[in-house]
Coordinates of C-alpha atoms in Angstrom, one line a residue:
M92 CA 0.0 0.0 0.0
F93 CA 0.9 3.7 -0.5
Y94 CA 0.4 4.8 3.0
S95 CA 3.0 7.6 2.9
E96 CA 1.5 9.1 -0.3
L97 CA -2.1 8.7 0.9
I98 CA -1.4 10.6 4.2
K99 CA 0.4 13.3 2.2
I100 CA -2.6 13.6 -0.2
I101 CA -5.2 13.7 2.7
D102 CA -3.0 16.4 4.4
G103 CA -2.8 18.4 1.2
A104 CA -6.5 18.2 0.7
L105 CA -7.3 19.4 4.2
K106 CA -4.9 22.3 3.7
Q107 CA -6.2 23.1 0.3
D108 CA -2.7 22.5 -1.1
V109 CA -3.6 21.2 -4.5
K110 CA -0.1 21.2 -5.7
K111 CA 0.8 18.6 -3.0
V112 CA -2.2 16.5 -3.9
I113 CA -1.2 16.4 -7.5
N114 CA 2.4 15.6 -6.8
Y115 CA 1.7 12.7 -4.5
S116 CA -1.1 11.4 -6.8
N117 CA 1.4 11.2 -9.6
H118 CA 3.8 9.3 -7.3
I119 CA 1.0 6.7 -6.7
S120 CA 0.2 6.6 -10.5
Q121 CA 3.8 5.9 -11.3
K122 CA 4.1 3.1 -8.7
L123 CA 0.8 1.5 -9.9
R124 CA 2.2 1.4 -13.5
V125 CA 5.3 -0.3 -12.2
N126 CA 3.1 -2.9 -10.4
G127 CA 1.1 -3.5 -13.6
E128 CA -2.0 -1.6 -12.4
V129 CA -2.2 0.4 -15.7
K130 CA -6.0 0.9 -15.7
V131 CA -6.0 2.5 -12.2
A132 CA -3.0 4.6 -13.1
D133 CA -4.7 5.8 -16.3
R134 CA -7.8 6.8 -14.3
I135 CA -5.6 8.8 -11.8
D136 CA -3.8 10.5 -14.7
K137 CA -7.0 11.3 -16.5
L138 CA -8.5 12.8 -13.4
I139 CA -5.4 15.0 -12.8
H140 CA -5.3 16.1 -16.5
S141 CA -9.0 17.0 -16.7
E142 CA -8.8 19.1 -13.5
N143 CA -5.5 20.7 -14.5
Q144 CA -7.0 24.1 -15.6
N145 CA -9.1 24.2 -12.3
V146 CA -6.0 23.5 -10.4
K147 CA -4.1 26.3 -12.0
E148 CA -6.9 28.8 -11.3
S149 CA -7.0 27.6 -7.7
L150 CA -3.3 28.1 -7.2
K151 CA -3.6 31.7 -8.6
T152 CA -6.4 32.6 -6.3
N153 CA -4.8 31.1 -3.1
S154 CA -1.4 32.7 -3.3
I155 CA 0.2 36.1 -3.5
K156 CA 2.7 37.0 -6.4
Q157 CA 6.1 35.4 -6.5
V158 CA 8.6 36.4 -3.9
P159 CA 11.7 38.3 -5.3
F160 CA 14.9 36.4 -5.8
D161 CA 18.6 36.8 -5.3
Q162 CA 20.4 37.8 -8.5
E163 CA 23.5 35.7 -7.7
S164 CA 21.8 32.4 -6.8
R165 CA 18.6 32.9 -8.5
L166 CA 16.9 31.5 -5.4
E167 CA 13.7 33.1 -4.0
L168 CA 14.2 35.2 -1.0
G169 CA 11.4 33.6 1.0
D170 CA 8.7 30.9 1.1
I171 CA 5.1 31.6 1.4
K172 CA 2.7 29.8 3.7
L173 CA -1.0 30.5 3.5
P174 CA -3.1 30.5 6.8
N175 CA -4.9 27.3 5.7
Q176 CA -1.6 25.6 5.3
I177 CA -0.5 26.1 8.8
N178 CA -1.5 23.3 11.1
I179 CA -1.0 24.8 14.5
D180 CA -3.5 25.5 17.2
D181 CA -3.8 26.3 20.9
E182 CA -3.1 22.7 21.8
S183 CA -0.1 22.3 19.6
L184 CA 1.6 25.6 20.6
K185 CA 4.1 24.5 23.3
L186 CA 4.8 27.6 25.4
S187 CA 4.9 28.6 29.0
K188 CA 1.6 30.1 30.4
E189 CA 3.3 33.5 30.5
N190 CA 4.6 33.3 27.0
Y191 CA 1.3 31.9 25.7
R192 CA -0.4 34.9 27.2
K193 CA 2.1 37.3 25.6
V194 CA 1.7 35.8 22.1
N195 CA -2.1 36.0 22.3
E196 CA -2.0 39.5 23.7
F197 CA 0.1 40.4 20.6
I198 CA -2.5 38.8 18.3
E199 CA -5.4 40.5 20.1
S200 CA -3.7 43.9 19.8
Y201 CA -3.4 43.5 16.1
K202 CA -7.0 42.5 15.8
Q203 CA -8.0 45.7 17.5
I204 CA -5.6 47.9 15.5
D205 CA -8.4 50.4 14.6
K206 CA -9.1 50.9 18.3
L207 CA -5.5 51.6 19.0
V208 CA -5.1 54.0 16.1
E209 CA -8.1 56.0 17.2
N210 CA -6.5 56.5 20.6
G211 CA -3.1 57.5 19.2
I212 CA -1.2 54.2 19.6
D213 CA 1.4 53.3 17.1
S214 CA -0.1 51.0 14.5
K215 CA 3.1 49.2 13.6
F216 CA 3.4 45.7 14.9
S217 CA 6.9 44.0 15.4
L218 CA 7.8 41.1 17.6
L219 CA 11.3 39.8 18.5
L220 CA 11.4 36.2 19.8
Y221 CA 14.7 35.2 21.5
G222 CA 16.1 32.3 23.5
P223 CA 17.5 28.8 23.2
P224 CA 16.7 26.8 20.0
G225 CA 13.7 24.4 20.0
C226 CA 11.5 26.4 22.3
G227 CA 8.7 27.6 20.0
K228 CA 9.9 30.6 18.2
T229 CA 9.1 29.3 14.7
M230 CA 5.9 27.7 15.9
S231 CA 4.8 31.0 17.5
A232 CA 5.4 32.9 14.2
N233 CA 3.2 30.3 12.3
Y234 CA 0.5 30.4 15.0
I235 CA 0.4 34.2 14.8
A236 CA -0.1 34.2 11.0
K237 CA -2.8 31.6 11.2
E238 CA -4.7 33.4 14.0
I239 CA -4.5 36.8 12.2
N240 CA -5.3 35.1 8.9
L241 CA -2.4 36.5 7.0
P242 CA 0.1 34.8 4.6
L243 CA 3.5 34.0 6.4
I244 CA 6.6 34.8 4.3
V245 CA 9.5 32.9 5.9
V246 CA 12.7 34.8 4.7
R247 CA 15.4 32.4 3.5
L248 CA 18.7 33.4 5.0
D249 CA 20.7 31.2 2.6
S250 CA 19.4 33.3 -0.3
L251 CA 19.2 36.6 1.4
V252 CA 22.8 36.8 2.5
S253 CA 24.9 37.1 -0.7
S254 CA 28.6 36.8 -1.2
Y255 CA 28.6 39.9 -3.5
L256 CA 29.4 43.2 -1.8
G257 CA 26.2 45.1 -1.3
S258 CA 23.9 42.5 -2.6
T259 CA 22.7 41.5 0.9
A260 CA 21.4 45.0 1.6
K261 CA 19.7 45.0 -1.8
N262 CA 18.0 41.8 -1.0
I263 CA 16.8 43.1 2.3
R264 CA 15.3 46.0 0.4
K265 CA 13.7 43.7 -2.1
I266 CA 11.9 41.5 0.5
F267 CA 10.6 44.6 2.4
E268 CA 9.5 46.3 -0.7
F269 CA 7.6 43.1 -1.8
T270 CA 5.5 43.3 1.4
T271 CA 4.4 46.9 0.5
N272 CA 1.5 45.5 -1.7
N273 CA 1.2 42.1 0.1
P274 CA -0.1 42.3 3.6
C275 CA 1.5 39.4 5.5
V276 CA 3.6 38.3 8.5
L277 CA 7.2 38.7 7.6
F278 CA 9.3 36.2 9.5
L279 CA 13.1 36.6 9.8
D280 CA 14.6 33.6 11.4
E281 CA 18.2 33.4 12.5
F282 CA 17.9 37.2 12.7
D283 CA 21.4 37.7 14.2
A284 CA 22.9 36.9 10.7
I285 CA 21.8 40.3 9.4
A286 CA 21.4 42.3 12.6
K287 CA 24.8 41.9 14.4
M288 CA 26.3 44.7 16.4
R289 CA 27.9 47.3 14.2
D290 CA 30.8 47.8 16.7
D291 CA 32.0 44.2 16.4
K292 CA 35.7 44.5 15.5
Q293 CA 35.5 41.0 14.0
E294 CA 33.1 42.1 11.3
L295 CA 33.9 43.9 8.1
G296 CA 32.4 47.2 7.0
E297 CA 29.7 45.2 5.0
I298 CA 27.8 44.2 8.2
K299 CA 27.4 47.9 9.0
R300 CA 25.8 48.6 5.7
I301 CA 23.5 45.6 6.1
V302 CA 22.3 46.6 9.6
N303 CA 21.8 50.2 8.5
S304 CA 19.7 48.9 5.5
L305 CA 17.8 46.6 7.9
L306 CA 17.0 49.5 10.3
Q307 CA 15.9 51.8 7.5
N308 CA 13.6 49.2 6.0
I309 CA 12.1 48.4 9.4
D310 CA 11.4 52.1 10.0
E311 CA 9.7 52.4 6.6
L312 CA 7.6 49.2 7.0
N313 CA 3.8 50.0 6.7
S314 CA 1.1 49.0 9.1
N315 CA -0.2 46.2 7.0
I316 CA 2.8 44.1 7.8
I317 CA 3.6 42.2 11.0
L318 CA 7.4 41.8 11.4
I319 CA 8.6 38.8 13.5
A320 CA 12.2 38.1 14.1
A321 CA 13.7 35.2 15.9
T322 CA 17.3 34.5 17.2
N323 CA 19.1 32.0 19.4
H324 CA 21.9 34.6 19.9
E325 CA 20.3 37.7 21.2
E326 CA 23.6 38.9 22.7
L327 CA 24.8 39.4 19.1
L328 CA 22.1 41.8 18.1
D329 CA 22.9 45.5 17.5
K330 CA 21.4 47.7 20.3
A331 CA 19.5 49.9 17.8
V332 CA 17.7 46.7 16.4
W333 CA 16.1 46.1 19.9
R334 CA 14.4 49.4 19.8
R335 CA 12.8 48.7 16.5
F336 CA 10.5 45.9 18.0
S337 CA 7.4 47.0 19.8
S338 CA 7.1 43.6 21.5
R339 CA 9.8 41.2 22.7
I340 CA 9.4 37.8 24.2
K341 CA 12.1 35.6 25.7
M342 CA 11.3 31.9 24.9
N343 CA 12.4 29.8 27.8
L344 CA 13.2 26.1 28.0
P345 CA 10.2 24.1 29.2
E346 CA 9.9 23.7 33.0
I347 CA 9.3 20.3 34.6
E348 CA 5.5 20.4 34.4
Q349 CA 5.7 21.4 30.8
R350 CA 8.1 18.5 30.1
K351 CA 5.9 16.1 31.9
K352 CA 2.8 17.1 30.0
Y353 CA 4.7 16.9 26.7
I354 CA 6.0 13.4 27.4
I355 CA 2.5 12.2 28.5
E356 CA 0.9 13.7 25.4
N357 CA 3.4 12.2 23.0
I358 CA 4.0 8.9 24.6
Y359 CA 0.8 8.0 26.4
I360 CA -1.2 8.3 23.1
N361 CA 0.9 5.2 22.0
D362 CA 1.1 1.8 23.6
T363 CA 3.5 2.1 26.4
L364 CA 4.7 0.4 29.6
L365 CA 5.7 3.6 31.3
D366 CA 3.9 4.4 34.6
N367 CA 3.6 7.8 36.4
K368 CA 6.8 7.3 38.4
D369 CA 8.7 6.7 35.2
V370 CA 7.3 9.9 33.6
D371 CA 8.1 11.9 36.8
F372 CA 11.7 10.6 36.6
F373 CA 12.2 11.3 33.0
S374 CA 10.6 14.8 33.5
N375 CA 13.4 15.4 36.1
I376 CA 16.3 14.2 34.1
T377 CA 15.4 16.0 30.9
D378 CA 15.9 19.4 32.7
G379 CA 17.6 21.7 30.2
M380 CA 16.1 20.1 27.1
S381 CA 13.9 22.0 24.6
Y382 CA 10.7 20.7 23.1
S383 CA 12.7 19.8 20.0
D384 CA 15.1 17.8 22.2
L385 CA 12.3 16.0 23.9
N386 CA 10.7 15.2 20.5
Q387 CA 13.9 13.7 19.3
V388 CA 14.1 11.5 22.4
I389 CA 10.5 10.4 22.1
Q390 CA 10.7 9.6 18.4
S391 CA 13.8 7.6 19.0
A392 CA 12.2 5.5 21.8
R393 CA 9.1 4.9 19.6
K394 CA 11.1 3.9 16.6
N395 CA 13.0 1.4 18.6
A396 CA 9.8 0.0 20.1
I397 CA 8.3 -0.4 16.6
L398 CA 11.4 -2.1 15.2
N399 CA 11.5 -4.5 18.1
N400 CA 7.7 -5.2 18.0
S401 CA 7.4 -4.0 21.5
K402 CA 6.0 -1.2 23.6
V403 CA 7.9 1.9 24.8
D404 CA 9.3 0.9 28.1
F405 CA 11.6 2.4 30.7
K406 CA 14.8 1.1 29.3
Q407 CA 14.0 2.2 25.8
F408 CA 13.2 5.7 27.0
I409 CA 16.3 6.0 29.3
Q410 CA 18.5 4.7 26.4
S411 CA 17.1 7.3 24.1
I412 CA 17.9 10.1 26.6
F413 CA 21.5 8.8 27.0
D414 CA 22.0 8.5 23.3
Y415 CA 20.7 12.0 22.7
A416 CA 22.3 13.8 25.7
L417 CA 25.6 11.9 25.8
S418 CA 26.2 11.4 22.0
G419 CA 29.8 12.3 22.4
I420 CA 30.7 9.2 24.4
N421 CA 32.1 6.5 22.1
S422 CA 33.8 4.3 24.8
E423 CA 33.2 0.6 24.5
D424 CA 34.2 0.3 28.2
E425 CA 30.8 -0.5 29.9
T426 CA 32.1 1.0 33.2
V427 CA 33.0 4.3 31.6
R428 CA 29.7 4.6 29.9
R429 CA 27.8 3.7 33.1
K430 CA 29.7 6.4 35.1
E431 CA 29.0 9.1 32.5
E432 CA 25.3 8.1 32.5
L433 CA 25.2 8.1 36.3
K434 CA 26.8 11.6 36.3
F435 CA 24.2 12.8 33.9
I436 CA 21.3 11.6 36.0
L437 CA 22.8 12.8 39.4
N438 CA 23.5 16.3 37.9
K439 CA 19.8 16.5 37.2
T440 CA 18.3 14.9 40.3
K441 CA 19.6 13.5 43.6
D442 CA 16.3 12.1 44.7
I443 CA 16.9 8.5 43.6
S444 CA 18.2 5.5 45.4
N445 CA 21.0 3.2 44.4
R446 CA 18.6 0.3 44.1
N447 CA 16.5 2.2 41.5
L448 CA 19.6 3.3 39.7
A449 CA 20.8 -0.2 39.5
K450 CA 17.7 -1.2 37.5
I451 CA 18.8 1.0 34.7
W452 CA 21.9 -1.1 34.1
D453 CA 20.7 -4.5 35.4
C454 CA 23.5 -4.4 38.1
H455 CA 23.7 -4.7 41.9
Y456 CA 23.0 -1.6 43.9
T457 CA 26.4 -1.9 45.6
T458 CA 28.0 -1.4 42.2
V459 CA 26.1 1.8 41.8
G460 CA 27.3 2.8 45.2
R461 CA 30.9 2.1 44.2
Y462 CA 30.4 4.2 41.1
R463 CA 29.1 7.2 43.2
K464 CA 32.0 6.9 45.6
E465 CA 34.6 6.9 42.8
L466 CA 32.9 9.9 41.1
G467 CA 32.5 11.7 44.4
L468 CA 28.7 11.8 44.0

């Protein structure tokens, strides 16, 4: 069966992404031909062909004009996502209560822009999201675009930043000018790449021209545009850049209750052997991990369970955590690995007995006691 293609087709249909539906329908048609199912393949091809004109018209009415491109690489400077193509809601937006409130407050302010203007409040909306990677910055930008019902233009840094002198500043100008007649949410990810401090002695004069161009374009941005920028390195941003954003939100790593909720939502929906004590333990030792990190751990545990025709159990989950958090350990010495894993756990939580720790490695609790003594833990 063509499960992957069928899921993609259903996803495309629900999001009114006709291009996606056609592409994956063609994939199925080609596979059917290889398998000798020519008649069914012909029916699919005929259906696609007969609807081709309707598809083209649909694409025209559901998109804004083409994003400008970089002269050097010929790559478009951004990707467009329509509101109906964004699959994020209140439940899937993983933020702290405070940050969730701030994001929705920003959305509500935009929805009542007329009221603000009437009372003399600046009608320009800009938001700077900063903090560690994997904490919801990109997801928040998508959520805002969906809730406000505006297209999201995700600027591509790989095409925006040019190797030619002066071209990066020109590209910045192009993408901002493009938004003049296209109301949208303009999202600049990895913002520090074009907004670095101008007094950095390690940078050439070109970065000063880029930042000056950026500041000028932000100042000239009209009120139809929402500007959102995101960075994992806020300490690199030029001081003048901060002043250009009417709202700023620090995106924090998830706290223990948020981690616990995320693990439950993403593991308990599948067949699992984990109990509440296991989840409490994992919530503790994943301190310092982002939602992205947690997702990697969970997917690894699920994958191993599927391949072994088993359920997600304690050992699979703890091994996934070790593999992800301690990936730099390549020692084949079992004792060395165990000690590193023990250090990792005890640096996160001391509230665990040697007997319980021994279950992780199937060893005697006195062995764990010896490891702790040798490590001074």
